[in-house]
Amino acid sequence: TAGDSLFRVPTGYFAHFVPEDEVDDDADEDVWSQVEKAEKEGKIDRAYRGEIAIAGPEGTTDLYISLL
């Protein structure tokens, strides 16, 4: 059954990514490809300390990437 989760988010800065096409079946791949593109273009500087993915009730995924 679906339930709530509780976790501690470390102090820091995060970039927030959401699927560009909300009805896309590959929403998880979409957000990760956005992260890779942003990193290659120098728009973000990842800390590689932890990423948080939140799956919404509609099946969409929000992704938070830790930054330096």
PDB file of N, CA, C and O in Angstrom:
ATOM      1  N   THR A   1       0.831  -1.185   0.000  1.00  0.00           N
ATOM      2  CA  THR A   1       0.000   0.000   0.000  1.00  0.00           C
ATOM      3  C   THR A   1       0.876   1.249   0.000  1.00  0.00           C
ATOM      4  O   THR A   1       1.978   1.251   0.538  1.00  0.00           O
ATOM      5  N   ALA A   2       0.340   2.280  -0.572  1.00  0.00           N
ATOM      6  CA  ALA A   2       1.061   3.553  -0.610  1.00  0.00           C
ATOM      7  C   ALA A   2       1.048   4.165   0.777  1.00  0.00           C
ATOM      8  O   ALA A   2       0.106   4.027   1.532  1.00  0.00           O
ATOM      9  N   GLY A   3       2.139   4.827   1.111  1.00  0.00           N
ATOM     10  CA  GLY A   3       2.234   5.458   2.420  1.00  0.00           C
ATOM     11  C   GLY A   3       3.139   6.655   2.380  1.00  0.00           C
ATOM     12  O   GLY A   3       3.640   7.046   1.336  1.00  0.00           O
ATOM     13  N   ASP A   4       3.339   7.214   3.535  1.00  0.00           N
ATOM     14  CA  ASP A   4       4.214   8.363   3.663  1.00  0.00           C
ATOM     15  C   ASP A   4       5.630   7.902   3.979  1.00  0.00           C
ATOM     16  O   ASP A   4       5.831   6.852   4.573  1.00  0.00           O
ATOM     17  N   SER A   5       6.588   8.699   3.567  1.00  0.00           N
ATOM     18  CA  SER A   5       7.982   8.430   3.892  1.00  0.00           C
ATOM     19  C   SER A   5       8.554   9.646   4.596  1.00  0.00           C
ATOM     20  O   SER A   5       8.201  10.785   4.280  1.00  0.00           O
ATOM     21  N   LEU A   6       9.440   9.400   5.526  1.00  0.00           N
ATOM     22  CA  LEU A   6      10.090  10.479   6.241  1.00  0.00           C
ATOM     23  C   LEU A   6      11.591  10.284   6.090  1.00  0.00           C
ATOM     24  O   LEU A   6      12.108   9.195   6.321  1.00  0.00           O
ATOM     25  N   PHE A   7      12.280  11.319   5.660  1.00  0.00           N
ATOM     26  CA  PHE A   7      13.731  11.241   5.525  1.00  0.00           C
ATOM     27  C   PHE A   7      14.322  12.608   5.787  1.00  0.00           C
ATOM     28  O   PHE A   7      13.648  13.622   5.681  1.00  0.00           O
ATOM     29  N   ARG A   8      15.580  12.619   6.139  1.00  0.00           N
ATOM     30  CA  ARG A   8      16.287  13.865   6.435  1.00  0.00           C
ATOM     31  C   ARG A   8      17.012  14.337   5.173  1.00  0.00           C
ATOM     32  O   ARG A   8      17.773  13.597   4.573  1.00  0.00           O
ATOM     33  N   VAL A   9      16.778  15.589   4.830  1.00  0.00           N
ATOM     34  CA  VAL A   9      17.444  16.199   3.685  1.00  0.00           C
ATOM     35  C   VAL A   9      18.625  16.994   4.207  1.00  0.00           C
ATOM     36  O   VAL A   9      18.462  17.833   5.092  1.00  0.00           O
ATOM     37  N   PRO A  10      19.819  16.727   3.675  1.00  0.00           N
ATOM     38  CA  PRO A  10      20.989  17.463   4.160  1.00  0.00           C
ATOM     39  C   PRO A  10      20.898  18.943   3.810  1.00  0.00           C
ATOM     40  O   PRO A  10      20.260  19.334   2.832  1.00  0.00           O
ATOM     41  N   THR A  11      21.544  19.762   4.617  1.00  0.00           N
ATOM     42  CA  THR A  11      21.603  21.186   4.353  1.00  0.00           C
ATOM     43  C   THR A  11      22.419  21.409   3.086  1.00  0.00           C
ATOM     44  O   THR A  11      23.434  20.764   2.866  1.00  0.00           O
ATOM     45  N   GLY A  12      21.967  22.303   2.265  1.00  0.00           N
ATOM     46  CA  GLY A  12      22.705  22.602   1.046  1.00  0.00           C
ATOM     47  C   GLY A  12      21.810  23.213  -0.005  1.00  0.00           C
ATOM     48  O   GLY A  12      20.683  23.635   0.268  1.00  0.00           O
ATOM     49  N   TYR A  13      22.328  23.254  -1.207  1.00  0.00           N
ATOM     50  CA  TYR A  13      21.605  23.808  -2.342  1.00  0.00           C
ATOM     51  C   TYR A  13      21.245  22.677  -3.291  1.00  0.00           C
ATOM     52  O   TYR A  13      22.038  21.759  -3.519  1.00  0.00           O
ATOM     53  N   PHE A  14      20.051  22.772  -3.860  1.00  0.00           N
ATOM     54  CA  PHE A  14      19.575  21.741  -4.767  1.00  0.00           C
ATOM     55  C   PHE A  14      18.997  22.387  -6.016  1.00  0.00           C
ATOM     56  O   PHE A  14      18.393  23.452  -5.958  1.00  0.00           O
ATOM     57  N   ALA A  15      19.170  21.726  -7.153  1.00  0.00           N
ATOM     58  CA  ALA A  15      18.494  22.111  -8.387  1.00  0.00           C
ATOM     59  C   ALA A  15      17.262  21.225  -8.504  1.00  0.00           C
ATOM     60  O   ALA A  15      17.322  20.021  -8.205  1.00  0.00           O
ATOM     61  N   HIS A  16      16.148  21.803  -8.907  1.00  0.00           N
ATOM     62  CA  HIS A  16      14.879  21.093  -8.993  1.00  0.00           C
ATOM     63  C   HIS A  16      14.541  20.862 -10.473  1.00  0.00           C
ATOM     64  O   HIS A  16      14.471  21.806 -11.248  1.00  0.00           O
ATOM     65  N   PHE A  17      14.327  19.599 -10.826  1.00  0.00           N
ATOM     66  CA  PHE A  17      13.979  19.242 -12.201  1.00  0.00           C
ATOM     67  C   PHE A  17      12.628  18.539 -12.213  1.00  0.00           C
ATOM     68  O   PHE A  17      12.337  17.722 -11.340  1.00  0.00           O
ATOM     69  N   VAL A  18      11.814  18.871 -13.205  1.00  0.00           N
ATOM     70  CA  VAL A  18      10.515  18.217 -13.398  1.00  0.00           C
ATOM     71  C   VAL A  18      10.439  17.778 -14.858  1.00  0.00           C
ATOM     72  O   VAL A  18      11.102  18.350 -15.722  1.00  0.00           O
ATOM     73  N   PRO A  19       9.625  16.761 -15.155  1.00  0.00           N
ATOM     74  CA  PRO A  19       9.504  16.328 -16.554  1.00  0.00           C
ATOM     75  C   PRO A  19       9.002  17.466 -17.441  1.00  0.00           C
ATOM     76  O   PRO A  19       8.116  18.226 -17.050  1.00  0.00           O
ATOM     77  N   GLU A  20       9.589  17.581 -18.618  1.00  0.00           N
ATOM     78  CA  GLU A  20       9.158  18.619 -19.551  1.00  0.00           C
ATOM     79  C   GLU A  20       7.817  18.266 -20.175  1.00  0.00           C
ATOM     80  O   GLU A  20       7.015  19.126 -20.462  1.00  0.00           O
ATOM     81  N   ASP A  21       7.580  16.981 -20.393  1.00  0.00           N
ATOM     82  CA  ASP A  21       6.322  16.517 -20.972  1.00  0.00           C
ATOM     83  C   ASP A  21       5.633  15.644 -19.939  1.00  0.00           C
ATOM     84  O   ASP A  21       6.018  14.512 -19.707  1.00  0.00           O
ATOM     85  N   GLU A  22       4.628  16.170 -19.274  1.00  0.00           N
ATOM     86  CA  GLU A  22       3.986  15.495 -18.143  1.00  0.00           C
ATOM     87  C   GLU A  22       3.328  14.171 -18.508  1.00  0.00           C
ATOM     88  O   GLU A  22       3.111  13.330 -17.654  1.00  0.00           O
ATOM     89  N   VAL A  23       2.991  13.954 -19.766  1.00  0.00           N
ATOM     90  CA  VAL A  23       2.335  12.703 -20.152  1.00  0.00           C
ATOM     91  C   VAL A  23       3.317  11.702 -20.739  1.00  0.00           C
ATOM     92  O   VAL A  23       2.928  10.647 -21.196  1.00  0.00           O
ATOM     93  N   ASP A  24       4.581  12.025 -20.705  1.00  0.00           N
ATOM     94  CA  ASP A  24       5.621  11.154 -21.245  1.00  0.00           C
ATOM     95  C   ASP A  24       5.783   9.912 -20.378  1.00  0.00           C
ATOM     96  O   ASP A  24       5.848   9.991 -19.160  1.00  0.00           O
ATOM     97  N   ASP A  25       5.846   8.745 -21.026  1.00  0.00           N
ATOM     98  CA  ASP A  25       6.038   7.488 -20.294  1.00  0.00           C
ATOM     99  C   ASP A  25       7.439   7.379 -19.708  1.00  0.00           C
ATOM    100  O   ASP A  25       7.667   6.621 -18.787  1.00  0.00           O
ATOM    101  N   ASP A  26       8.389   8.105 -20.272  1.00  0.00           N
ATOM    102  CA  ASP A  26       9.781   8.045 -19.821  1.00  0.00           C
ATOM    103  C   ASP A  26      10.133   9.279 -18.998  1.00  0.00           C
ATOM    104  O   ASP A  26      11.183   9.877 -19.182  1.00  0.00           O
ATOM    105  N   ALA A  27       9.256   9.661 -18.072  1.00  0.00           N
ATOM    106  CA  ALA A  27       9.463  10.876 -17.281  1.00  0.00           C
ATOM    107  C   ALA A  27      10.748  10.794 -16.465  1.00  0.00           C
ATOM    108  O   ALA A  27      11.462  11.784 -16.329  1.00  0.00           O
ATOM    109  N   ASP A  28      11.067   9.612 -15.929  1.00  0.00           N
ATOM    110  CA  ASP A  28      12.306   9.465 -15.162  1.00  0.00           C
ATOM    111  C   ASP A  28      13.525   9.721 -16.037  1.00  0.00           C
ATOM    112  O   ASP A  28      14.458  10.415 -15.631  1.00  0.00           O
ATOM    113  N   GLU A  29      13.527   9.169 -17.226  1.00  0.00           N
ATOM    114  CA  GLU A  29      14.643   9.393 -18.146  1.00  0.00           C
ATOM    115  C   GLU A  29      14.721  10.856 -18.550  1.00  0.00           C
ATOM    116  O   GLU A  29      15.806  11.399 -18.720  1.00  0.00           O
ATOM    117  N   ASP A  30      13.573  11.503 -18.692  1.00  0.00           N
ATOM    118  CA  ASP A  30      13.523  12.910 -19.082  1.00  0.00           C
ATOM    119  C   ASP A  30      14.219  13.792 -18.050  1.00  0.00           C
ATOM    120  O   ASP A  30      15.052  14.623 -18.409  1.00  0.00           O
ATOM    121  N   VAL A  31      13.902  13.596 -16.766  1.00  0.00           N
ATOM    122  CA  VAL A  31      14.519  14.460 -15.758  1.00  0.00           C
ATOM    123  C   VAL A  31      16.021  14.196 -15.653  1.00  0.00           C
ATOM    124  O   VAL A  31      16.803  15.127 -15.495  1.00  0.00           O
ATOM    125  N   TRP A  32      16.435  12.939 -15.768  1.00  0.00           N
ATOM    126  CA  TRP A  32      17.866  12.643 -15.694  1.00  0.00           C
ATOM    127  C   TRP A  32      18.610  13.195 -16.909  1.00  0.00           C
ATOM    128  O   TRP A  32      19.744  13.670 -16.790  1.00  0.00           O
ATOM    129  N   SER A  33      17.982  13.170 -18.082  1.00  0.00           N
ATOM    130  CA  SER A  33      18.642  13.751 -19.255  1.00  0.00           C
ATOM    131  C   SER A  33      18.749  15.272 -19.112  1.00  0.00           C
ATOM    132  O   SER A  33      19.720  15.872 -19.568  1.00  0.00           O
ATOM    133  N   GLN A  34      17.779  15.896 -18.453  1.00  0.00           N
ATOM    134  CA  GLN A  34      17.869  17.334 -18.176  1.00  0.00           C
ATOM    135  C   GLN A  34      19.054  17.632 -17.255  1.00  0.00           C
ATOM    136  O   GLN A  34      19.766  18.621 -17.448  1.00  0.00           O
ATOM    137  N   VAL A  35      19.263  16.774 -16.250  1.00  0.00           N
ATOM    138  CA  VAL A  35      20.390  16.945 -15.329  1.00  0.00           C
ATOM    139  C   VAL A  35      21.706  16.842 -16.087  1.00  0.00           C
ATOM    140  O   VAL A  35      22.592  17.685 -15.941  1.00  0.00           O
ATOM    141  N   GLU A  36      21.839  15.801 -16.914  1.00  0.00           N
ATOM    142  CA  GLU A  36      23.077  15.613 -17.683  1.00  0.00           C
ATOM    143  C   GLU A  36      23.336  16.801 -18.602  1.00  0.00           C
ATOM    144  O   GLU A  36      24.468  17.280 -18.699  1.00  0.00           O
ATOM    145  N   LYS A  37      22.289  17.288 -19.258  1.00  0.00           N
ATOM    146  CA  LYS A  37      22.436  18.428 -20.167  1.00  0.00           C
ATOM    147  C   LYS A  37      22.855  19.681 -19.396  1.00  0.00           C
ATOM    148  O   LYS A  37      23.756  20.407 -19.818  1.00  0.00           O
ATOM    149  N   ALA A  38      22.206  19.945 -18.255  1.00  0.00           N
ATOM    150  CA  ALA A  38      22.541  21.127 -17.454  1.00  0.00           C
ATOM    151  C   ALA A  38      23.985  21.059 -16.960  1.00  0.00           C
ATOM    152  O   ALA A  38      24.687  22.072 -16.936  1.00  0.00           O
ATOM    153  N   GLU A  39      24.429  19.865 -16.588  1.00  0.00           N
ATOM    154  CA  GLU A  39      25.806  19.716 -16.116  1.00  0.00           C
ATOM    155  C   GLU A  39      26.804  19.930 -17.255  1.00  0.00           C
ATOM    156  O   GLU A  39      27.809  20.633 -17.087  1.00  0.00           O
ATOM    157  N   LYS A  40      26.539  19.358 -18.420  1.00  0.00           N
ATOM    158  CA  LYS A  40      27.435  19.522 -19.570  1.00  0.00           C
ATOM    159  C   LYS A  40      27.525  20.970 -20.016  1.00  0.00           C
ATOM    160  O   LYS A  40      28.575  21.424 -20.446  1.00  0.00           O
ATOM    161  N   GLU A  41      26.399  21.699 -19.914  1.00  0.00           N
ATOM    162  CA  GLU A  41      26.378  23.098 -20.334  1.00  0.00           C
ATOM    163  C   GLU A  41      26.916  24.035 -19.260  1.00  0.00           C
ATOM    164  O   GLU A  41      26.980  25.243 -19.467  1.00  0.00           O
ATOM    165  N   GLY A  42      27.294  23.490 -18.102  1.00  0.00           N
ATOM    166  CA  GLY A  42      27.850  24.305 -17.029  1.00  0.00           C
ATOM    167  C   GLY A  42      26.814  25.098 -16.249  1.00  0.00           C
ATOM    168  O   GLY A  42      27.158  26.025 -15.532  1.00  0.00           O
ATOM    169  N   LYS A  43      25.547  24.727 -16.374  1.00  0.00           N
ATOM    170  CA  LYS A  43      24.490  25.443 -15.652  1.00  0.00           C
ATOM    171  C   LYS A  43      24.404  25.009 -14.196  1.00  0.00           C
ATOM    172  O   LYS A  43      23.909  25.768 -13.366  1.00  0.00           O
ATOM    173  N   ILE A  44      24.851  23.802 -13.896  1.00  0.00           N
ATOM    174  CA  ILE A  44      24.880  23.311 -12.512  1.00  0.00           C
ATOM    175  C   ILE A  44      26.234  22.684 -12.241  1.00  0.00           C
ATOM    176  O   ILE A  44      26.918  22.223 -13.160  1.00  0.00           O
ATOM    177  N   ASP A  45      26.623  22.677 -10.983  1.00  0.00           N
ATOM    178  CA  ASP A  45      27.850  22.028 -10.530  1.00  0.00           C
ATOM    179  C   ASP A  45      27.448  21.036  -9.447  1.00  0.00           C
ATOM    180  O   ASP A  45      27.211  21.414  -8.296  1.00  0.00           O
ATOM    181  N   ARG A  46      27.303  19.773  -9.838  1.00  0.00           N
ATOM    182  CA  ARG A  46      26.781  18.749  -8.933  1.00  0.00           C
ATOM    183  C   ARG A  46      27.755  18.424  -7.815  1.00  0.00           C
ATOM    184  O   ARG A  46      28.962  18.376  -8.004  1.00  0.00           O
ATOM    185  N   ALA A  47      27.193  18.176  -6.638  1.00  0.00           N
ATOM    186  CA  ALA A  47      28.001  17.791  -5.482  1.00  0.00           C
ATOM    187  C   ALA A  47      28.116  16.283  -5.368  1.00  0.00           C
ATOM    188  O   ALA A  47      28.997  15.791  -4.684  1.00  0.00           O
ATOM    189  N   TYR A  48      27.253  15.535  -6.013  1.00  0.00           N
ATOM    190  CA  TYR A  48      27.227  14.067  -5.953  1.00  0.00           C
ATOM    191  C   TYR A  48      27.111  13.578  -4.516  1.00  0.00           C
ATOM    192  O   TYR A  48      27.663  12.565  -4.141  1.00  0.00           O
ATOM    193  N   ARG A  49      26.366  14.304  -3.684  1.00  0.00           N
ATOM    194  CA  ARG A  49      26.154  13.901  -2.296  1.00  0.00           C
ATOM    195  C   ARG A  49      24.806  13.257  -2.081  1.00  0.00           C
ATOM    196  O   ARG A  49      24.557  12.682  -1.055  1.00  0.00           O
ATOM    197  N   GLY A  50      23.950  13.419  -3.022  1.00  0.00           N
ATOM    198  CA  GLY A  50      22.642  12.822  -2.870  1.00  0.00           C
ATOM    199  C   GLY A  50      21.625  13.470  -3.767  1.00  0.00           C
ATOM    200  O   GLY A  50      21.626  14.690  -3.932  1.00  0.00           O
ATOM    201  N   GLU A  51      20.830  12.654  -4.372  1.00  0.00           N
ATOM    202  CA  GLU A  51      19.736  13.128  -5.187  1.00  0.00           C
ATOM    203  C   GLU A  51      18.448  12.612  -4.561  1.00  0.00           C
ATOM    204  O   GLU A  51      18.425  11.523  -3.999  1.00  0.00           O
ATOM    205  N   ILE A  52      17.412  13.396  -4.671  1.00  0.00           N
ATOM    206  CA  ILE A  52      16.119  13.009  -4.109  1.00  0.00           C
ATOM    207  C   ILE A  52      15.108  13.004  -5.245  1.00  0.00           C
ATOM    208  O   ILE A  52      14.932  14.014  -5.931  1.00  0.00           O
ATOM    209  N   ALA A  53      14.474  11.867  -5.452  1.00  0.00           N
ATOM    210  CA  ALA A  53      13.421  11.751  -6.456  1.00  0.00           C
ATOM    211  C   ALA A  53      12.098  11.555  -5.728  1.00  0.00           C
ATOM    212  O   ALA A  53      11.987  10.712  -4.845  1.00  0.00           O
ATOM    213  N   ILE A  54      11.114  12.349  -6.110  1.00  0.00           N
ATOM    214  CA  ILE A  54       9.794  12.257  -5.497  1.00  0.00           C
ATOM    215  C   ILE A  54       8.797  11.903  -6.585  1.00  0.00           C
ATOM    216  O   ILE A  54       8.637  12.650  -7.555  1.00  0.00           O
ATOM    217  N   ALA A  55       8.158  10.751  -6.431  1.00  0.00           N
ATOM    218  CA  ALA A  55       7.141  10.313  -7.392  1.00  0.00           C
ATOM    219  C   ALA A  55       5.784  10.821  -6.929  1.00  0.00           C
ATOM    220  O   ALA A  55       5.339  10.509  -5.828  1.00  0.00           O
ATOM    221  N   GLY A  56       5.149  11.617  -7.762  1.00  0.00           N
ATOM    222  CA  GLY A  56       3.847  12.173  -7.427  1.00  0.00           C
ATOM    223  C   GLY A  56       2.724  11.178  -7.698  1.00  0.00           C
ATOM    224  O   GLY A  56       2.926  10.143  -8.333  1.00  0.00           O
ATOM    225  N   PRO A  57       1.538  11.478  -7.224  1.00  0.00           N
ATOM    226  CA  PRO A  57       0.409  10.571  -7.387  1.00  0.00           C
ATOM    227  C   PRO A  57       0.010  10.346  -8.852  1.00  0.00           C
ATOM    228  O   PRO A  57      -0.568   9.320  -9.182  1.00  0.00           O
ATOM    229  N   GLU A  58       0.332  11.297  -9.716  1.00  0.00           N
ATOM    230  CA  GLU A  58       0.016  11.136 -11.135  1.00  0.00           C
ATOM    231  C   GLU A  58       1.093  10.367 -11.883  1.00  0.00           C
ATOM    232  O   GLU A  58       1.022  10.195 -13.092  1.00  0.00           O
ATOM    233  N   GLY A  59       2.138   9.939 -11.166  1.00  0.00           N
ATOM    234  CA  GLY A  59       3.238   9.222 -11.794  1.00  0.00           C
ATOM    235  C   GLY A  59       4.357  10.119 -12.268  1.00  0.00           C
ATOM    236  O   GLY A  59       5.309   9.652 -12.867  1.00  0.00           O
ATOM    237  N   THR A  60       4.264  11.419 -12.003  1.00  0.00           N
ATOM    238  CA  THR A  60       5.334  12.334 -12.387  1.00  0.00           C
ATOM    239  C   THR A  60       6.462  12.267 -11.361  1.00  0.00           C
ATOM    240  O   THR A  60       6.255  11.872 -10.220  1.00  0.00           O
ATOM    241  N   THR A  61       7.639  12.637 -11.781  1.00  0.00           N
ATOM    242  CA  THR A  61       8.804  12.588 -10.905  1.00  0.00           C
ATOM    243  C   THR A  61       9.431  13.964 -10.791  1.00  0.00           C
ATOM    244  O   THR A  61       9.720  14.596 -11.802  1.00  0.00           O
ATOM    245  N   ASP A  62       9.621  14.431  -9.566  1.00  0.00           N
ATOM    246  CA  ASP A  62      10.406  15.636  -9.294  1.00  0.00           C
ATOM    247  C   ASP A  62      11.769  15.158  -8.827  1.00  0.00           C
ATOM    248  O   ASP A  62      11.858  14.242  -8.010  1.00  0.00           O
ATOM    249  N   LEU A  63      12.819  15.776  -9.325  1.00  0.00           N
ATOM    250  CA  LEU A  63      14.171  15.367  -8.977  1.00  0.00           C
ATOM    251  C   LEU A  63      14.921  16.548  -8.416  1.00  0.00           C
ATOM    252  O   LEU A  63      14.928  17.642  -8.997  1.00  0.00           O
ATOM    253  N   TYR A  64      15.542  16.351  -7.256  1.00  0.00           N
ATOM    254  CA  TYR A  64      16.360  17.374  -6.607  1.00  0.00           C
ATOM    255  C   TYR A  64      17.807  16.893  -6.614  1.00  0.00           C
ATOM    256  O   TYR A  64      18.115  15.826  -6.097  1.00  0.00           O
ATOM    257  N   ILE A  65      18.694  17.690  -7.209  1.00  0.00           N
ATOM    258  CA  ILE A  65      20.108  17.345  -7.360  1.00  0.00           C
ATOM    259  C   ILE A  65      20.928  18.256  -6.442  1.00  0.00           C
ATOM    260  O   ILE A  65      20.789  19.481  -6.496  1.00  0.00           O
ATOM    261  N   SER A  66      21.785  17.652  -5.617  1.00  0.00           N
ATOM    262  CA  SER A  66      22.611  18.450  -4.715  1.00  0.00           C
ATOM    263  C   SER A  66      23.701  19.180  -5.497  1.00  0.00           C
ATOM    264  O   SER A  66      24.285  18.648  -6.431  1.00  0.00           O
ATOM    265  N   LEU A  67      23.916  20.438  -5.114  1.00  0.00           N
ATOM    266  CA  LEU A  67      24.883  21.303  -5.806  1.00  0.00           C
ATOM    267  C   LEU A  67      26.019  21.689  -4.862  1.00  0.00           C
ATOM    268  O   LEU A  67      25.854  21.688  -3.649  1.00  0.00           O
ATOM    269  N   LEU A  68      27.159  22.025  -5.466  1.00  0.00           N
ATOM    270  CA  LEU A  68      28.293  22.528  -4.668  1.00  0.00           C
ATOM    271  C   LEU A  68      28.030  23.927  -4.212  1.00  0.00           C
ATOM    272  O   LEU A  68      27.304  24.682  -4.783  1.00  0.00           O
TER     273      LEU A  68
END
